C-alpha cells in the first residue's frame, strides 16, 4: 500500500520517541512487520532531557517526562543513513525547534538525507510564549511553522497534533490549509501526575508527564475521526494501539497508517508481529482484501 506516495509493506509504524534512533533496533521493527519507523524527535543541538525517573507505568498506560532527550540532528541523520543502507523500510524523521526558523533549518538538513518523510513535533513548548504553551495549541504558530517548512522541504511533511487542542477539527483544517501533506495524531495527553502514596511524592522526578497507552485510545479514535471528516490528507493514527483489533478500529475511524508506541514497552518488539497477524486474521474472516479497504469505513450511529 502507499502512504504519502511511499510504498509500505504494512500500515504499522513505530511512533516517535520509543526506540531512540539506533538504526539496528529500527531495522528490527521493520523485520517484525512495520512498514515505517519514526525517529525520536531531533533538535538542532543535542539535548540531555530531564532527570530520571522519566517514565512510569500505571493501570491505564504510561506517563513520561523524557524531556525531548536526543543526540541532535546531525547524529540522528547518520543513523538514518545506516538504517537505509541495510533494509527496505520507510523512515520518518521527527524534528522539533524553538521557533519557525529552527524548524526550517531542520527541514533543510533532512532534505540532504535519505529520509523519506519529515514529521514536525509541534508539542514542544514555545519558549517565546509567556506560559511556554506548546505550538500545537496555537493556531497561528501551527500555520507559521507548517507553511515555512513546506516552502523548503523536499520531503512530504506530517504535522503531529496534540490531543489537548480545544477544537481538533479546526486545527486539522488549518494545518492542511498551511500545506501539511498529512497529520500524525495524537501525541501524549495531558500532562498528568502519578503519585507514590508511601513516598508522598509524584513518581516522576519532573512531577508530571504526558500520558500514553491504552487509556488514550478512545480519545485518539474520536479525534482522528473528527479530523478525517474535515481533511483530505492522510492521517497517521497513534494512541493506545496494542492489538490488531485496536489498529483496525483506528483505521475504520479514518487513519491511513497506525503508529505504535507504548505497546512496545508493555509487550516488546514482538508486538509488531502480533498486531500484523491479528489484522490479517480479522481481514480474512471479515472479507477485507487490503489494508486500504479499512480506511474511514466507520458509520456513525
Ligand atoms: C517514552 C515516550 C517518549 C516519547 N517521545 C516522543 C518524541 O520524542 N516525539 C514525539 O513526537 N512523540 C513522542 N512520544 C509520543 C508518542 O510518539 C505517541 O504519540 C504517544 O505515546 C501515543 O501513542 P502510544 O499510546 O502508542 O504510546 C513519546 C511517547 C513516549 C511513551
Short mmCIF file of C-alpha atoms and ligand atoms in Angstrom, two decimals:
data_model
loop_
_atom_site.label_atom_id
_atom_site.label_comp_id
_atom_site.label_asym_id
_atom_site.label_seq_id
_atom_site.Cartn_x
_atom_site.Cartn_y
_atom_site.Cartn_z
CA UNK A 1 0.00 0.00 0.00
CA UNK A 2 1.02 3.65 -0.36
CA UNK A 3 1.40 6.28 2.36
CA UNK A 4 2.30 9.79 1.17
CA UNK A 5 3.48 8.27 -2.08
CA UNK A 6 5.80 5.76 -0.35
CA UNK A 7 5.30 2.02 -0.78
CA UNK A 8 4.84 0.40 2.65
CA UNK A 9 4.54 -3.31 3.41
CA UNK A 10 2.05 -2.78 6.26
CA UNK A 11 0.43 0.34 7.76
CA UNK A 12 2.19 -0.27 11.11
CA UNK A 13 4.66 2.40 12.18
CA UNK A 14 6.97 2.79 15.13
CA UNK A 15 5.90 6.01 16.90
CA UNK A 16 8.43 8.73 17.74
CA UNK A 17 10.47 8.57 20.94
CA UNK A 18 10.01 4.89 21.64
CA UNK A 19 13.26 3.28 20.50
CA UNK A 20 15.53 6.28 20.18
CA UNK A 21 17.41 6.40 16.92
CA UNK A 22 19.70 3.35 16.93
CA UNK A 23 19.49 2.01 13.38
CA UNK A 24 19.69 -1.66 14.38
CA UNK A 25 16.60 -1.53 16.62
CA UNK A 26 14.73 0.44 13.95
CA UNK A 27 15.62 -2.25 11.39
CA UNK A 28 14.31 -4.97 13.71
CA UNK A 29 10.92 -3.19 13.80
CA UNK A 30 10.68 -3.37 10.00
CA UNK A 31 11.65 -7.05 10.02
CA UNK A 32 8.90 -7.71 12.60
CA UNK A 33 6.15 -6.29 10.43
CA UNK A 34 6.18 -2.48 10.48
CA UNK A 35 6.15 -0.58 7.20
CA UNK A 36 7.59 2.63 8.66
CA UNK A 37 9.69 3.79 11.62
CA UNK A 38 9.76 7.23 13.21
CA UNK A 39 12.96 8.52 14.82
CA UNK A 40 12.99 10.14 18.22
CA UNK A 41 12.32 13.87 17.82
CA UNK A 42 15.59 15.58 16.86
CA UNK A 43 16.62 19.16 17.58
CA UNK A 44 19.45 21.20 16.08
CA UNK A 45 21.71 20.66 19.09
CA UNK A 46 21.81 17.58 21.36
CA UNK A 47 19.58 17.72 24.46
CA UNK A 48 20.10 15.86 27.72
CA UNK A 49 16.44 15.99 28.80
CA UNK A 50 15.02 15.53 32.29
CA UNK A 51 16.48 13.66 35.25
CA UNK A 52 15.02 10.20 35.99
CA UNK A 53 12.72 8.57 36.68
CA UNK A 54 11.31 9.85 33.38
CA UNK A 55 8.85 7.08 32.66
CA UNK A 56 6.41 5.10 34.81
CA UNK A 57 3.59 2.62 34.31
CA UNK A 58 0.13 2.93 35.82
CA UNK A 59 -3.06 0.88 35.35
CA UNK A 60 -4.14 2.52 32.11
CA UNK A 61 -0.82 3.12 30.38
CA UNK A 62 2.38 5.11 30.72
CA UNK A 63 3.36 8.56 31.88
CA UNK A 64 6.62 10.11 30.68
CA UNK A 65 8.64 13.27 31.04
CA UNK A 66 11.62 12.31 28.90
CA UNK A 67 12.15 15.97 28.05
CA UNK A 68 13.00 15.50 24.36
CA UNK A 69 16.39 13.90 25.03
CA UNK A 70 18.17 13.44 21.69
CA UNK A 71 21.66 13.46 20.14
CA UNK A 72 20.93 16.31 17.69
CA UNK A 73 20.00 16.27 14.02
CA UNK A 74 23.49 15.53 12.62
CA UNK A 75 23.98 12.31 14.60
CA UNK A 76 20.32 11.35 14.13
CA UNK A 77 20.65 11.56 10.34
CA UNK A 78 23.82 9.42 10.41
CA UNK A 79 21.73 6.63 11.98
CA UNK A 80 19.10 7.12 9.28
CA UNK A 81 21.77 6.59 6.58
CA UNK A 82 22.89 3.33 8.25
CA UNK A 83 19.27 2.19 8.57
CA UNK A 84 18.52 2.86 4.90
CA UNK A 85 21.66 1.11 3.68
CA UNK A 86 20.62 -2.13 5.43
CA UNK A 87 16.88 -2.51 4.94
CA UNK A 88 13.94 -1.54 2.76
CA UNK A 89 11.70 0.49 5.07
CA UNK A 90 10.29 3.99 5.18
CA UNK A 91 11.88 6.38 7.71
CA UNK A 92 10.00 9.30 9.17
CA UNK A 93 12.38 11.81 10.76
CA UNK A 94 10.74 13.70 13.61
CA UNK A 95 12.07 17.17 14.42
CA UNK A 96 11.31 19.98 16.86
CA UNK A 97 12.57 23.54 17.09
CA UNK A 98 12.23 26.58 19.32
CA UNK A 99 10.67 28.65 16.52
CA UNK A 100 9.80 28.54 12.79
CA UNK A 101 13.40 29.37 11.77
CA UNK A 102 14.72 26.33 13.64
CA UNK A 103 12.07 24.09 12.08
CA UNK A 104 13.15 25.38 8.65
CA UNK A 105 16.84 24.74 9.44
CA UNK A 106 15.96 21.17 10.49
CA UNK A 107 13.87 20.62 7.34
CA UNK A 108 16.83 21.71 5.18
CA UNK A 109 19.12 19.24 6.99
CA UNK A 110 16.61 16.41 6.44
CA UNK A 111 16.36 17.39 2.72
CA UNK A 112 20.00 16.33 2.34
CA UNK A 113 19.46 12.89 3.89
CA UNK A 114 17.96 9.59 2.76
CA UNK A 115 14.91 10.04 4.99
CA UNK A 116 11.51 9.57 3.35
CA UNK A 117 9.11 11.74 5.36
CA UNK A 118 9.52 14.69 7.73
CA UNK A 119 7.37 14.88 10.88
CA UNK A 120 7.02 18.13 12.80
CA UNK A 121 6.63 17.56 16.53
CA UNK A 122 4.59 20.66 17.38
CA UNK A 123 4.13 19.62 21.02
CA UNK A 124 7.35 21.25 22.19
CA UNK A 125 6.96 24.45 24.21
CA UNK A 126 7.01 27.84 22.51
CA UNK A 127 9.78 29.43 24.57
CA UNK A 128 8.70 32.91 23.43
CA UNK A 129 5.23 32.42 24.95
CA UNK A 130 4.69 33.75 28.50
CA UNK A 131 3.24 30.40 29.61
CA UNK A 132 5.53 28.27 27.41
CA UNK A 133 2.48 26.71 25.75
CA UNK A 134 3.21 24.14 23.04
CA UNK A 135 2.99 25.27 19.39
CA UNK A 136 0.34 22.58 18.82
CA UNK A 137 -2.18 24.63 20.85
CA UNK A 138 -1.53 27.90 18.97
CA UNK A 139 -3.27 28.02 15.57
CA UNK A 140 -1.20 30.96 14.26
CA UNK A 141 2.07 29.22 15.19
CA UNK A 142 0.99 25.97 13.52
CA UNK A 143 0.27 27.91 10.33
CA UNK A 144 3.56 29.80 10.53
CA UNK A 145 5.71 26.70 11.14
CA UNK A 146 3.99 24.36 8.67
CA UNK A 147 3.93 26.88 5.82
CA UNK A 148 7.58 27.91 6.42
CA UNK A 149 8.69 24.26 6.41
CA UNK A 150 6.61 23.41 3.34
CA UNK A 151 8.29 26.24 1.45
CA UNK A 152 11.68 24.48 1.77
CA UNK A 153 11.02 20.77 2.35
CA UNK A 154 11.72 18.31 -0.45
CA UNK A 155 10.01 15.58 1.60
CA UNK A 156 6.33 15.08 2.39
CA UNK A 157 5.54 16.80 5.71
CA UNK A 158 3.49 15.31 8.55
CA UNK A 159 2.34 17.67 11.30
CA UNK A 160 1.91 15.95 14.67
CA UNK A 161 -1.08 17.28 16.59
CA UNK A 162 -1.85 17.38 20.30
CA UNK A 163 -4.97 15.88 21.91
CA UNK A 164 -5.01 18.93 24.22
CA UNK A 165 -6.21 21.27 21.45
CA UNK A 166 -9.67 22.69 22.06
CA UNK A 167 -11.12 22.17 18.60
CA UNK A 168 -9.29 19.45 16.72
CA UNK A 169 -11.41 19.84 13.57
CA UNK A 170 -10.42 23.50 13.23
CA UNK A 171 -6.75 22.70 13.97
CA UNK A 172 -6.73 19.84 11.44
CA UNK A 173 -8.25 22.06 8.75
CA UNK A 174 -5.84 24.96 9.27
CA UNK A 175 -2.88 22.56 9.33
CA UNK A 176 -4.00 21.17 5.98
CA UNK A 177 -4.50 24.71 4.67
CA UNK A 178 -0.94 25.60 5.74
CA UNK A 179 0.26 22.86 3.37
CA UNK A 180 0.79 19.78 5.56
CA UNK A 181 0.80 16.60 3.47
CA UNK A 182 -0.54 14.53 6.38
CA UNK A 183 -1.36 14.59 10.09
CA UNK A 184 0.07 12.45 12.87
CA UNK A 185 -2.31 12.26 15.77
CA UNK A 186 -2.16 12.05 18.66
CA UNK A 187 0.81 12.99 20.80
CA UNK A 188 0.68 12.24 24.54
CA UNK A 189 -2.26 13.57 26.58
CA UNK A 190 -2.10 15.92 29.50
CA UNK A 191 0.15 16.45 31.47
CA UNK A 192 -0.87 14.09 34.23
CA UNK A 193 0.59 13.12 37.59
CA UNK A 194 1.02 9.65 39.13
CA UNK A 195 1.60 9.56 42.89
CA UNK A 196 3.56 7.17 45.10
CA UNK A 197 1.41 7.25 48.27
CA UNK A 198 4.05 5.74 50.53
CA UNK A 199 6.65 8.29 49.48
CA UNK A 200 4.00 11.07 49.31
CA UNK A 201 5.59 12.15 46.02
CA UNK A 202 4.91 12.06 42.31
CA UNK A 203 6.67 9.06 40.75
CA UNK A 204 8.28 11.14 38.00
CA UNK A 205 11.22 13.28 39.00
CA UNK A 206 9.73 16.06 36.86
CA UNK A 207 6.45 15.64 38.86
CA UNK A 208 4.23 15.47 35.77
CA UNK A 209 4.34 14.00 32.29
CA UNK A 210 2.49 13.07 29.09
CA UNK A 211 0.03 10.17 29.20
CA UNK A 212 0.01 7.39 26.59
CA UNK A 213 -1.09 3.79 26.13
CA UNK A 214 -4.49 2.02 26.27
CA UNK A 215 -6.24 4.76 28.30
CA UNK A 216 -5.88 7.30 25.47
CA UNK A 217 -7.17 5.02 22.68
CA UNK A 218 -10.84 6.14 22.75
CA UNK A 219 -9.74 9.78 22.70
CA UNK A 220 -7.30 9.16 19.85
CA UNK A 221 -10.00 7.39 17.82
CA UNK A 222 -12.53 10.21 18.35
CA UNK A 223 -10.04 12.94 17.41
CA UNK A 224 -8.82 11.01 14.35
CA UNK A 225 -12.41 10.54 13.24
CA UNK A 226 -13.18 14.25 13.76
CA UNK A 227 -10.15 15.21 11.68
CA UNK A 228 -10.85 12.59 9.00
CA UNK A 229 -14.26 14.14 8.37
CA UNK A 230 -12.81 17.57 7.55
CA UNK A 231 -9.47 16.98 5.77
CA UNK A 232 -8.39 15.26 2.56
CA UNK A 233 -4.84 14.45 3.68
CA UNK A 234 -3.86 11.07 5.23
CA UNK A 235 -3.72 10.58 8.99
CA UNK A 236 -1.06 8.54 10.80
CA UNK A 237 -3.22 7.43 13.74
CA UNK A 238 -1.39 6.90 17.03
CA UNK A 239 -2.54 6.40 20.60
CA UNK A 240 -3.02 3.26 22.67
CA UNK A 241 -2.78 0.66 19.90
CA UNK A 242 -1.52 -2.69 21.15
CA UNK A 243 -3.62 -5.28 19.27
CA UNK A 244 -4.66 -5.89 15.68
CA UNK A 245 -8.24 -5.01 16.60
CA UNK A 246 -7.10 -1.65 18.04
CA UNK A 247 -5.35 -0.89 14.75
CA UNK A 248 -8.39 -1.90 12.70
CA UNK A 249 -10.75 0.26 14.81
CA UNK A 250 -8.43 3.24 14.30
CA UNK A 251 -8.21 2.69 10.54
CA UNK A 252 -12.00 2.43 10.33
CA UNK A 253 -12.16 5.80 12.14
CA UNK A 254 -10.02 7.31 9.40
CA UNK A 255 -6.34 6.51 9.97
CA UNK A 256 -4.39 5.61 6.81
CA UNK A 257 -1.50 4.17 8.85
CA UNK A 258 -1.01 3.28 12.53
CA UNK A 259 1.68 4.36 14.99
CA UNK A 260 2.58 2.07 17.87
CA UNK A 261 4.42 3.47 20.88
CA UNK A 262 3.70 2.47 24.48
CA UNK A 263 2.78 -1.09 23.48
CA UNK A 264 6.46 -1.66 22.70
CA UNK A 265 7.23 -1.02 26.41
CA UNK A 266 4.48 -3.40 27.51
CA UNK A 267 4.93 -6.23 25.01
CA UNK A 268 8.39 -5.79 23.47
CA UNK A 269 9.22 -5.54 19.78
CA UNK A 270 7.24 -8.72 19.06
CA UNK A 271 4.12 -6.57 19.29
CA UNK A 272 4.50 -5.55 15.62
CA UNK A 273 4.34 -9.17 14.52
CA UNK A 274 1.31 -9.94 16.70
CA UNK A 275 -0.58 -6.80 15.60
CA UNK A 276 0.12 -7.58 11.94
CA UNK A 277 -1.02 -11.21 12.31
CA UNK A 278 -4.19 -10.21 14.19
CA UNK A 279 -5.03 -7.65 11.49
CA UNK A 280 -4.54 -10.21 8.73
CA UNK A 281 -6.80 -12.72 10.52
CA UNK A 282 -9.55 -10.13 11.06
CA UNK A 283 -9.37 -9.05 7.42
CA UNK A 284 -9.54 -12.62 6.15
CA UNK A 285 -12.52 -13.52 8.38
CA UNK A 286 -14.45 -10.34 7.54
CA UNK A 287 -13.61 -10.17 3.84
CA UNK A 288 -11.32 -7.16 3.55
CA UNK A 289 -8.86 -7.73 0.69
CA UNK A 290 -6.36 -5.00 1.56
CA UNK A 291 -5.49 -2.62 4.39
CA UNK A 292 -6.71 0.39 2.45
CA UNK A 293 -10.24 -1.10 2.39
CA UNK A 294 -10.46 -0.32 6.12
CA UNK A 295 -9.73 3.42 5.98
CA UNK A 296 -12.63 5.57 7.17
CA UNK A 297 -15.37 2.94 6.68
CA UNK A 298 -16.83 3.55 10.16
CA UNK A 299 -20.50 4.52 10.01
CA UNK A 300 -21.73 6.78 12.79
CA UNK A 301 -24.99 5.86 14.58
C1 LIG B 1 8.64 7.44 26.37
C2 LIG B 1 7.98 8.23 25.28
C3 LIG B 1 8.72 9.15 24.54
C4 LIG B 1 8.11 9.89 23.52
N1 LIG B 1 8.87 10.77 22.80
C5 LIG B 1 8.30 11.42 21.74
C6 LIG B 1 9.08 12.27 20.92
O1 LIG B 1 10.31 12.41 21.08
N2 LIG B 1 8.44 12.92 19.91
C7 LIG B 1 7.10 12.78 19.64
O2 LIG B 1 6.59 13.39 18.71
N3 LIG B 1 6.35 11.95 20.40
C8 LIG B 1 6.91 11.28 21.43
N4 LIG B 1 6.14 10.43 22.19
C9 LIG B 1 4.70 10.25 21.86
C10 LIG B 1 4.45 9.01 21.01
O3 LIG B 1 5.13 9.10 19.76
C11 LIG B 1 2.94 8.81 20.75
O4 LIG B 1 2.43 9.90 20.02
C12 LIG B 1 2.13 8.69 22.05
O5 LIG B 1 2.86 7.97 23.04
C13 LIG B 1 0.79 7.98 21.84
O6 LIG B 1 0.97 6.69 21.31
P1 LIG B 1 1.03 5.33 22.21
O7 LIG B 1 -0.18 5.35 23.11
O8 LIG B 1 1.03 4.22 21.22
O9 LIG B 1 2.29 5.42 23.01
C14 LIG B 1 6.72 9.70 23.23
C15 LIG B 1 5.99 8.75 23.97
C16 LIG B 1 6.59 8.02 24.98
C17 LIG B 1 5.77 7.00 25.74
#
